[in-house]
Protein backbone atom coordinates (compact mmCIF):
# COMPACT_ATOMS: atom_id res chain seq x y z
CA UNK A 1 0.00 0.00 0.00
CA UNK A 2 1.22 3.52 -0.80
CA UNK A 3 2.40 5.47 2.20
CA UNK A 4 0.12 8.44 1.49
CA UNK A 5 -2.91 6.11 1.32
CA UNK A 6 -1.84 4.45 4.57
CA UNK A 7 -1.68 7.81 6.35
CA UNK A 8 -4.86 9.11 4.71
CA UNK A 9 -6.95 6.08 5.62
CA UNK A 10 -5.58 5.82 9.14
CA UNK A 11 -6.02 9.50 10.01
CA UNK A 12 -9.17 10.33 8.08
CA UNK A 13 -7.33 12.65 5.69
CA UNK A 14 -7.50 13.22 1.96
CA UNK A 15 -4.56 11.90 -0.04
CA UNK A 16 -3.36 15.49 -0.59
CA UNK A 17 -3.48 16.22 3.13
CA UNK A 18 -1.58 13.03 3.91
CA UNK A 19 1.25 13.98 1.56
CA UNK A 20 2.11 17.11 3.58
CA UNK A 21 3.55 15.45 6.73
CA UNK A 22 5.33 12.87 4.54
CA UNK A 23 7.09 15.54 2.48
CA UNK A 24 7.85 17.49 5.67
CA UNK A 25 9.78 14.51 7.02
CA UNK A 26 7.37 13.74 9.83
CA UNK A 27 6.70 10.15 8.78
CA UNK A 28 9.02 7.20 9.33
CA UNK A 29 8.85 3.59 8.23
CA UNK A 30 10.78 1.16 10.41
CA UNK A 31 12.42 4.14 12.15
CA UNK A 32 13.69 5.66 8.89
CA UNK A 33 12.27 8.95 7.60
CA UNK A 34 10.51 8.45 4.27
CA UNK A 35 9.55 11.44 2.13
CA UNK A 36 8.38 9.51 -0.93
CA UNK A 37 4.58 9.44 -0.92
CA UNK A 38 4.59 6.43 -3.28
CA UNK A 39 6.68 4.35 -0.86
CA UNK A 40 5.08 0.91 -0.47
CA UNK A 41 4.12 -0.13 3.04
CA UNK A 42 3.85 -3.80 4.04
CA UNK A 43 0.87 -3.93 6.39
CA UNK A 44 2.11 -7.15 7.98
CA UNK A 45 5.66 -6.09 8.83
CA UNK A 46 6.31 -2.34 8.50
CA UNK A 47 5.98 0.04 11.45
CA UNK A 48 4.81 3.49 10.41
CA UNK A 49 5.13 6.46 12.74
CA UNK A 50 3.82 10.01 12.47
CA UNK A 51 5.56 12.54 14.72
CA UNK A 52 7.10 9.61 16.57
CA UNK A 53 3.75 7.95 17.29
CA UNK A 54 2.98 4.56 15.75
CA UNK A 55 0.07 4.62 13.32
CA UNK A 56 -2.15 1.52 13.42
CA UNK A 57 -3.79 0.88 10.06
CA UNK A 58 -7.44 -0.14 10.16
CA UNK A 59 -9.16 -0.41 6.80
CA UNK A 60 -12.66 -0.84 8.16
CA UNK A 61 -14.22 0.63 11.29
CA UNK A 62 -17.32 -0.57 13.09
CA UNK A 63 -19.31 1.30 15.75
CA UNK A 64 -22.56 0.94 17.59
CA UNK A 65 -24.44 3.99 18.80
CA UNK A 66 -27.36 4.45 21.13
CA UNK A 67 -29.12 6.98 18.93
CA UNK A 68 -30.99 9.76 20.72
CA UNK A 69 -34.12 11.55 19.52
CA UNK A 70 -33.96 14.65 17.32
CA UNK A 71 -30.95 13.37 15.34
CA UNK A 72 -31.25 12.13 11.77
CA UNK A 73 -29.66 8.93 10.47
CA UNK A 74 -27.64 10.51 7.67
CA UNK A 75 -24.06 11.46 6.89
CA UNK A 76 -24.96 15.13 6.39
CA UNK A 77 -27.97 17.42 6.54
CA UNK A 78 -28.20 21.17 6.01
CA UNK A 79 -30.90 21.63 8.65
CA UNK A 80 -30.65 18.80 11.19
CA UNK A 81 -27.95 17.35 13.43
CA UNK A 82 -26.84 13.95 12.14
CA UNK A 83 -25.51 10.83 13.82
CA UNK A 84 -22.14 11.53 12.20
CA UNK A 85 -22.06 14.88 14.00
CA UNK A 86 -22.18 12.92 17.27
CA UNK A 87 -19.04 10.96 16.40
CA UNK A 88 -16.55 13.71 17.05
CA UNK A 89 -13.56 11.81 18.44
CA UNK A 90 -13.00 9.18 15.76
CA UNK A 91 -11.91 9.02 12.14
CA UNK A 92 -15.18 9.82 10.36
CA UNK A 93 -13.87 9.26 6.85
CA UNK A 94 -16.29 7.08 4.92
CA UNK A 95 -18.52 6.32 7.91
CA UNK A 96 -22.23 5.92 7.26
CA UNK A 97 -25.20 4.63 9.25
CA UNK A 98 -26.42 1.23 8.08
CA UNK A 99 -30.15 1.68 7.69
CA UNK A 100 -32.16 4.52 9.13
CA UNK A 101 -33.91 5.17 12.39
CA UNK A 102 -36.61 7.83 12.35
CA UNK A 103 -35.73 11.16 13.91
CA UNK A 104 -37.79 10.38 17.02
CA UNK A 105 -36.67 6.72 17.28
CA UNK A 106 -33.86 5.78 19.66
CA UNK A 107 -31.57 2.81 20.12
CA UNK A 108 -29.14 0.68 18.18
CA UNK A 109 -27.53 2.21 15.12
CA UNK A 110 -24.62 0.51 13.36
CA UNK A 111 -22.07 2.74 11.64
CA UNK A 112 -19.20 1.63 9.43
CA UNK A 113 -17.13 2.44 6.36
CA UNK A 114 -17.45 -1.19 5.19
CA UNK A 115 -19.78 -0.80 2.22
CA UNK A 116 -20.00 -4.52 1.47
CA UNK A 117 -21.12 -5.41 4.99
CA UNK A 118 -23.58 -2.52 5.01
CA UNK A 119 -25.06 -3.73 1.73
CA UNK A 120 -25.48 -7.28 3.04
CA UNK A 121 -27.22 -6.09 6.20
CA UNK A 122 -29.74 -4.11 4.16
CA UNK A 123 -30.25 -6.62 1.33
CA UNK A 124 -33.90 -7.80 1.38
CA UNK A 125 -32.89 -11.37 0.47
CA UNK A 126 -30.81 -11.65 3.66
CA UNK A 127 -33.88 -11.14 5.88
CA UNK A 128 -31.83 -9.60 8.68
CA UNK A 129 -34.01 -9.41 11.79
CA UNK A 130 -34.46 -6.07 13.55
CA UNK A 131 -35.84 -6.09 17.09
CA UNK A 132 -37.60 -3.09 18.62
CA UNK A 133 -39.24 -2.26 21.92
CA UNK A 134 -42.12 0.17 21.88
CA UNK A 135 -44.77 1.85 23.99
CA UNK A 136 -48.17 1.63 22.32
CA UNK A 137 -51.19 3.77 23.12
CA UNK A 138 -54.03 1.38 23.99
CA UNK A 139 -54.13 -2.30 24.85
CA UNK A 140 -52.44 -4.72 22.47
CA UNK A 141 -54.39 -7.97 22.38
CA UNK A 142 -53.49 -11.53 21.48
CA UNK A 143 -55.66 -11.08 18.41
CA UNK A 144 -53.35 -8.28 17.24
CA UNK A 145 -50.34 -10.50 17.98
CA UNK A 146 -51.81 -13.13 15.63
CA UNK A 147 -52.59 -10.51 13.00
CA UNK A 148 -48.95 -9.37 12.99
CA UNK A 149 -47.80 -13.00 12.77
CA UNK A 150 -49.79 -13.39 9.55
CA UNK A 151 -48.51 -10.19 7.92
CA UNK A 152 -50.39 -6.91 7.77
CA UNK A 153 -51.84 -4.97 4.88
CA UNK A 154 -50.88 -1.34 5.37
CA UNK A 155 -53.22 1.53 4.59
CA UNK A 156 -51.58 2.10 1.19
CA UNK A 157 -52.14 -1.54 0.21
CA UNK A 158 -48.60 -2.82 0.86
CA UNK A 159 -48.34 -6.13 2.68
CA UNK A 160 -45.69 -6.76 5.30
CA UNK A 161 -43.94 -10.02 6.01
CA UNK A 162 -44.94 -11.80 9.23
CA UNK A 163 -43.68 -10.09 12.38
CA UNK A 164 -43.12 -11.57 15.84
CA UNK A 165 -44.99 -9.37 18.33
CA UNK A 166 -44.63 -9.94 22.09
CA UNK A 167 -46.64 -8.23 24.81
CA UNK A 168 -44.26 -7.27 27.62
CA UNK A 169 -46.61 -5.36 29.94
CA UNK A 170 -50.06 -3.80 29.89
CA UNK A 171 -50.88 -0.73 31.95
CA UNK A 172 -54.66 -0.48 31.93
CA UNK A 173 -54.62 2.58 34.17
CA UNK A 174 -52.60 4.52 31.57
CA UNK A 175 -54.14 2.57 28.69
CA UNK A 176 -50.80 1.65 27.13
CA UNK A 177 -48.82 -1.47 26.29
CA UNK A 178 -45.11 -2.21 26.24
CA UNK A 179 -44.23 -4.57 23.41
CA UNK A 180 -41.29 -6.12 21.58
CA UNK A 181 -41.48 -6.66 17.84
CA UNK A 182 -39.14 -8.42 15.41
CA UNK A 183 -39.30 -7.63 11.69
CA UNK A 184 -37.18 -8.64 8.69
CA UNK A 185 -38.01 -5.69 6.46
CA UNK A 186 -37.20 -2.00 6.49
CA UNK A 187 -40.17 -0.22 4.97
CA UNK A 188 -40.53 3.50 5.60
CA UNK A 189 -41.94 4.07 9.13
CA UNK A 190 -42.84 0.39 9.05
CA UNK A 191 -43.66 -0.29 12.70
CA UNK A 192 -45.67 2.91 13.07
CA UNK A 193 -47.59 2.06 9.91
CA UNK A 194 -48.20 -1.52 11.05
CA UNK A 195 -49.80 -0.35 14.28
CA UNK A 196 -51.63 2.36 12.37
CA UNK A 197 -53.18 -0.39 10.25
CA UNK A 198 -54.82 -1.80 13.41
CA UNK A 199 -55.82 1.69 14.60
CA UNK A 200 -53.10 1.99 17.25
CA UNK A 201 -50.37 4.56 17.79
CA UNK A 202 -46.68 4.13 18.65
CA UNK A 203 -45.70 6.53 21.43
CA UNK A 204 -42.05 5.50 21.84
CA UNK A 205 -39.83 3.29 19.71
CA UNK A 206 -36.36 1.90 20.39
CA UNK A 207 -34.28 -0.57 18.36
CA UNK A 208 -32.43 -3.07 20.54
CA UNK A 209 -31.02 -5.56 18.02
CA UNK A 210 -29.98 -5.83 14.37
CA UNK A 211 -29.06 -9.29 13.18
CA UNK A 212 -26.60 -10.71 15.70
CA UNK A 213 -25.73 -7.28 17.13
CA UNK A 214 -27.43 -6.25 20.37
CA UNK A 215 -27.49 -2.77 21.84
CA UNK A 216 -25.10 -2.28 24.74
CA UNK A 217 -27.55 -1.04 27.35
CA UNK A 218 -24.62 0.58 29.15
CA UNK A 219 -24.39 3.17 26.37
CA UNK A 220 -26.22 6.35 27.23
CA UNK A 221 -28.24 8.12 24.54
CA UNK A 222 -25.82 9.71 22.08
CA UNK A 223 -22.89 7.55 23.17
CA UNK A 224 -21.05 5.14 20.88
CA UNK A 225 -18.18 2.66 20.92
CA UNK A 226 -16.32 0.30 18.64
CA UNK A 227 -17.67 -3.19 18.22
CA UNK A 228 -15.77 -5.93 19.99
CA UNK A 229 -14.29 -8.71 17.81
CA UNK A 230 -16.96 -11.10 19.15
CA UNK A 231 -19.78 -8.67 18.28
CA UNK A 232 -18.44 -8.19 14.77
CA UNK A 233 -18.04 -11.94 14.26
CA UNK A 234 -21.59 -12.55 15.47
CA UNK A 235 -22.94 -9.84 13.17
CA UNK A 236 -21.15 -11.24 10.12
CA UNK A 237 -21.99 -14.85 10.97
CA UNK A 238 -25.70 -14.07 11.04
CA UNK A 239 -25.78 -12.69 7.49
CA UNK A 240 -23.50 -15.13 5.67
PDB file of C-alpha atoms in Angstrom, residues 76-229:
ATOM      1  CA  UNK A  76     -24.957  15.133   6.389  1.00  0.00           C
ATOM      2  CA  UNK A  77     -27.970  17.421   6.545  1.00  0.00           C
ATOM      3  CA  UNK A  78     -28.197  21.166   6.007  1.00  0.00           C
ATOM      4  CA  UNK A  79     -30.896  21.625   8.646  1.00  0.00           C
ATOM      5  CA  UNK A  80     -30.651  18.802  11.193  1.00  0.00           C
ATOM      6  CA  UNK A  81     -27.953  17.354  13.429  1.00  0.00           C
ATOM      7  CA  UNK A  82     -26.844  13.948  12.138  1.00  0.00           C
ATOM      8  CA  UNK A  83     -25.513  10.833  13.820  1.00  0.00           C
ATOM      9  CA  UNK A  84     -22.144  11.528  12.196  1.00  0.00           C
ATOM     10  CA  UNK A  85     -22.061  14.879  14.004  1.00  0.00           C
ATOM     11  CA  UNK A  86     -22.177  12.920  17.272  1.00  0.00           C
ATOM     12  CA  UNK A  87     -19.036  10.956  16.403  1.00  0.00           C
ATOM     13  CA  UNK A  88     -16.546  13.708  17.051  1.00  0.00           C
ATOM     14  CA  UNK A  89     -13.561  11.812  18.437  1.00  0.00           C
ATOM     15  CA  UNK A  90     -12.996   9.181  15.756  1.00  0.00           C
ATOM     16  CA  UNK A  91     -11.910   9.015  12.137  1.00  0.00           C
ATOM     17  CA  UNK A  92     -15.177   9.820  10.363  1.00  0.00           C
ATOM     18  CA  UNK A  93     -13.871   9.258   6.850  1.00  0.00           C
ATOM     19  CA  UNK A  94     -16.288   7.079   4.917  1.00  0.00           C
ATOM     20  CA  UNK A  95     -18.517   6.320   7.908  1.00  0.00           C
ATOM     21  CA  UNK A  96     -22.229   5.921   7.265  1.00  0.00           C
ATOM     22  CA  UNK A  97     -25.203   4.633   9.252  1.00  0.00           C
ATOM     23  CA  UNK A  98     -26.417   1.231   8.079  1.00  0.00           C
ATOM     24  CA  UNK A  99     -30.148   1.682   7.688  1.00  0.00           C
ATOM     25  CA  UNK A 100     -32.159   4.518   9.129  1.00  0.00           C
ATOM     26  CA  UNK A 101     -33.912   5.172  12.390  1.00  0.00           C
ATOM     27  CA  UNK A 102     -36.614   7.826  12.353  1.00  0.00           C
ATOM     28  CA  UNK A 103     -35.727  11.160  13.914  1.00  0.00           C
ATOM     29  CA  UNK A 104     -37.786  10.380  17.017  1.00  0.00           C
ATOM     30  CA  UNK A 105     -36.668   6.722  17.278  1.00  0.00           C
ATOM     31  CA  UNK A 106     -33.855   5.782  19.657  1.00  0.00           C
ATOM     32  CA  UNK A 107     -31.571   2.812  20.120  1.00  0.00           C
ATOM     33  CA  UNK A 108     -29.138   0.676  18.183  1.00  0.00           C
ATOM     34  CA  UNK A 109     -27.529   2.205  15.119  1.00  0.00           C
ATOM     35  CA  UNK A 110     -24.624   0.512  13.360  1.00  0.00           C
ATOM     36  CA  UNK A 111     -22.072   2.742  11.636  1.00  0.00           C
ATOM     37  CA  UNK A 112     -19.201   1.627   9.428  1.00  0.00           C
ATOM     38  CA  UNK A 113     -17.126   2.436   6.357  1.00  0.00           C
ATOM     39  CA  UNK A 114     -17.452  -1.186   5.186  1.00  0.00           C
ATOM     40  CA  UNK A 115     -19.777  -0.799   2.215  1.00  0.00           C
ATOM     41  CA  UNK A 116     -20.003  -4.515   1.472  1.00  0.00           C
ATOM     42  CA  UNK A 117     -21.116  -5.410   4.990  1.00  0.00           C
ATOM     43  CA  UNK A 118     -23.577  -2.521   5.015  1.00  0.00           C
ATOM     44  CA  UNK A 119     -25.064  -3.731   1.732  1.00  0.00           C
ATOM     45  CA  UNK A 120     -25.485  -7.281   3.044  1.00  0.00           C
ATOM     46  CA  UNK A 121     -27.222  -6.087   6.201  1.00  0.00           C
ATOM     47  CA  UNK A 122     -29.743  -4.109   4.160  1.00  0.00           C
ATOM     48  CA  UNK A 123     -30.251  -6.616   1.327  1.00  0.00           C
ATOM     49  CA  UNK A 124     -33.901  -7.803   1.381  1.00  0.00           C
ATOM     50  CA  UNK A 125     -32.890 -11.367   0.468  1.00  0.00           C
ATOM     51  CA  UNK A 126     -30.808 -11.650   3.664  1.00  0.00           C
ATOM     52  CA  UNK A 127     -33.877 -11.141   5.879  1.00  0.00           C
ATOM     53  CA  UNK A 128     -31.829  -9.602   8.683  1.00  0.00           C
ATOM     54  CA  UNK A 129     -34.013  -9.408  11.793  1.00  0.00           C
ATOM     55  CA  UNK A 130     -34.462  -6.071  13.553  1.00  0.00           C
ATOM     56  CA  UNK A 131     -35.843  -6.085  17.090  1.00  0.00           C
ATOM     57  CA  UNK A 132     -37.598  -3.087  18.618  1.00  0.00           C
ATOM     58  CA  UNK A 133     -39.239  -2.257  21.917  1.00  0.00           C
ATOM     59  CA  UNK A 134     -42.124   0.172  21.879  1.00  0.00           C
ATOM     60  CA  UNK A 135     -44.772   1.846  23.989  1.00  0.00           C
ATOM     61  CA  UNK A 136     -48.167   1.629  22.321  1.00  0.00           C
ATOM     62  CA  UNK A 137     -51.190   3.766  23.115  1.00  0.00           C
ATOM     63  CA  UNK A 138     -54.027   1.383  23.986  1.00  0.00           C
ATOM     64  CA  UNK A 139     -54.133  -2.299  24.852  1.00  0.00           C
ATOM     65  CA  UNK A 140     -52.441  -4.717  22.468  1.00  0.00           C
ATOM     66  CA  UNK A 141     -54.392  -7.968  22.383  1.00  0.00           C
ATOM     67  CA  UNK A 142     -53.494 -11.531  21.479  1.00  0.00           C
ATOM     68  CA  UNK A 143     -55.658 -11.077  18.408  1.00  0.00           C
ATOM     69  CA  UNK A 144     -53.347  -8.279  17.243  1.00  0.00           C
ATOM     70  CA  UNK A 145     -50.344 -10.503  17.976  1.00  0.00           C
ATOM     71  CA  UNK A 146     -51.808 -13.133  15.633  1.00  0.00           C
ATOM     72  CA  UNK A 147     -52.587 -10.507  12.996  1.00  0.00           C
ATOM     73  CA  UNK A 148     -48.950  -9.369  12.989  1.00  0.00           C
ATOM     74  CA  UNK A 149     -47.805 -12.995  12.765  1.00  0.00           C
ATOM     75  CA  UNK A 150     -49.793 -13.393   9.551  1.00  0.00           C
ATOM     76  CA  UNK A 151     -48.509 -10.195   7.924  1.00  0.00           C
ATOM     77  CA  UNK A 152     -50.390  -6.914   7.774  1.00  0.00           C
ATOM     78  CA  UNK A 153     -51.843  -4.967   4.885  1.00  0.00           C
ATOM     79  CA  UNK A 154     -50.883  -1.339   5.366  1.00  0.00           C
ATOM     80  CA  UNK A 155     -53.216   1.531   4.593  1.00  0.00           C
ATOM     81  CA  UNK A 156     -51.575   2.096   1.192  1.00  0.00           C
ATOM     82  CA  UNK A 157     -52.139  -1.536   0.207  1.00  0.00           C
ATOM     83  CA  UNK A 158     -48.602  -2.821   0.859  1.00  0.00           C
ATOM     84  CA  UNK A 159     -48.336  -6.127   2.679  1.00  0.00           C
ATOM     85  CA  UNK A 160     -45.686  -6.759   5.303  1.00  0.00           C
ATOM     86  CA  UNK A 161     -43.940 -10.018   6.013  1.00  0.00           C
ATOM     87  CA  UNK A 162     -44.935 -11.799   9.226  1.00  0.00           C
ATOM     88  CA  UNK A 163     -43.676 -10.093  12.382  1.00  0.00           C
ATOM     89  CA  UNK A 164     -43.119 -11.567  15.837  1.00  0.00           C
ATOM     90  CA  UNK A 165     -44.989  -9.374  18.331  1.00  0.00           C
ATOM     91  CA  UNK A 166     -44.632  -9.945  22.089  1.00  0.00           C
ATOM     92  CA  UNK A 167     -46.643  -8.234  24.814  1.00  0.00           C
ATOM     93  CA  UNK A 168     -44.258  -7.268  27.622  1.00  0.00           C
ATOM     94  CA  UNK A 169     -46.611  -5.364  29.938  1.00  0.00           C
ATOM     95  CA  UNK A 170     -50.062  -3.805  29.889  1.00  0.00           C
ATOM     96  CA  UNK A 171     -50.879  -0.727  31.946  1.00  0.00           C
ATOM     97  CA  UNK A 172     -54.658  -0.482  31.930  1.00  0.00           C
ATOM     98  CA  UNK A 173     -54.621   2.577  34.171  1.00  0.00           C
ATOM     99  CA  UNK A 174     -52.598   4.518  31.568  1.00  0.00           C
ATOM    100  CA  UNK A 175     -54.140   2.567  28.688  1.00  0.00           C
ATOM    101  CA  UNK A 176     -50.804   1.649  27.131  1.00  0.00           C
ATOM    102  CA  UNK A 177     -48.821  -1.472  26.290  1.00  0.00           C
ATOM    103  CA  UNK A 178     -45.111  -2.214  26.236  1.00  0.00           C
ATOM    104  CA  UNK A 179     -44.229  -4.572  23.405  1.00  0.00           C
ATOM    105  CA  UNK A 180     -41.286  -6.123  21.582  1.00  0.00           C
ATOM    106  CA  UNK A 181     -41.477  -6.660  17.841  1.00  0.00           C
ATOM    107  CA  UNK A 182     -39.144  -8.423  15.408  1.00  0.00           C
ATOM    108  CA  UNK A 183     -39.295  -7.633  11.685  1.00  0.00           C
ATOM    109  CA  UNK A 184     -37.180  -8.643   8.689  1.00  0.00           C
ATOM    110  CA  UNK A 185     -38.014  -5.690   6.459  1.00  0.00           C
ATOM    111  CA  UNK A 186     -37.205  -2.002   6.489  1.00  0.00           C
ATOM    112  CA  UNK A 187     -40.168  -0.223   4.974  1.00  0.00           C
ATOM    113  CA  UNK A 188     -40.527   3.496   5.602  1.00  0.00           C
ATOM    114  CA  UNK A 189     -41.940   4.068   9.132  1.00  0.00           C
ATOM    115  CA  UNK A 190     -42.840   0.392   9.047  1.00  0.00           C
ATOM    116  CA  UNK A 191     -43.661  -0.286  12.698  1.00  0.00           C
ATOM    117  CA  UNK A 192     -45.668   2.914  13.067  1.00  0.00           C
ATOM    118  CA  UNK A 193     -47.591   2.055   9.909  1.00  0.00           C
ATOM    119  CA  UNK A 194     -48.201  -1.520  11.052  1.00  0.00           C
ATOM    120  CA  UNK A 195     -49.804  -0.350  14.278  1.00  0.00           C
ATOM    121  CA  UNK A 196     -51.632   2.363  12.371  1.00  0.00           C
ATOM    122  CA  UNK A 197     -53.178  -0.386  10.247  1.00  0.00           C
ATOM    123  CA  UNK A 198     -54.818  -1.800  13.408  1.00  0.00           C
ATOM    124  CA  UNK A 199     -55.818   1.692  14.604  1.00  0.00           C
ATOM    125  CA  UNK A 200     -53.096   1.986  17.248  1.00  0.00           C
ATOM    126  CA  UNK A 201     -50.366   4.557  17.785  1.00  0.00           C
ATOM    127  CA  UNK A 202     -46.679   4.126  18.647  1.00  0.00           C
ATOM    128  CA  UNK A 203     -45.700   6.530  21.425  1.00  0.00           C
ATOM    129  CA  UNK A 204     -42.051   5.502  21.843  1.00  0.00           C
ATOM    130  CA  UNK A 205     -39.831   3.292  19.708  1.00  0.00           C
ATOM    131  CA  UNK A 206     -36.359   1.904  20.387  1.00  0.00           C
ATOM    132  CA  UNK A 207     -34.283  -0.569  18.363  1.00  0.00           C
ATOM    133  CA  UNK A 208     -32.430  -3.067  20.537  1.00  0.00           C
ATOM    134  CA  UNK A 209     -31.024  -5.562  18.025  1.00  0.00           C
ATOM    135  CA  UNK A 210     -29.980  -5.834  14.375  1.00  0.00           C
ATOM    136  CA  UNK A 211     -29.057  -9.291  13.179  1.00  0.00           C
ATOM    137  CA  UNK A 212     -26.603 -10.705  15.696  1.00  0.00           C
ATOM    138  CA  UNK A 213     -25.734  -7.278  17.130  1.00  0.00           C
ATOM    139  CA  UNK A 214     -27.430  -6.252  20.365  1.00  0.00           C
ATOM    140  CA  UNK A 215     -27.487  -2.765  21.835  1.00  0.00           C
ATOM    141  CA  UNK A 216     -25.098  -2.283  24.738  1.00  0.00           C
ATOM    142  CA  UNK A 217     -27.547  -1.037  27.349  1.00  0.00           C
ATOM    143  CA  UNK A 218     -24.623   0.581  29.150  1.00  0.00           C
ATOM    144  CA  UNK A 219     -24.386   3.169  26.370  1.00  0.00           C
ATOM    145  CA  UNK A 220     -26.219   6.355  27.230  1.00  0.00           C
ATOM    146  CA  UNK A 221     -28.237   8.121  24.543  1.00  0.00           C
ATOM    147  CA  UNK A 222     -25.816   9.709  22.077  1.00  0.00           C
ATOM    148  CA  UNK A 223     -22.886   7.552  23.167  1.00  0.00           C
ATOM    149  CA  UNK A 224     -21.054   5.136  20.879  1.00  0.00           C
ATOM    150  CA  UNK A 225     -18.179   2.657  20.916  1.00  0.00           C
ATOM    151  CA  UNK A 226     -16.321   0.299  18.643  1.00  0.00           C
ATOM    152  CA  UNK A 227     -17.668  -3.191  18.224  1.00  0.00           C
ATOM    153  CA  UNK A 228     -15.769  -5.934  19.991  1.00  0.00           C
ATOM    154  CA  UNK A 229     -14.288  -8.714  17.810  1.00  0.00           C
TER     155      UNK A 229
END
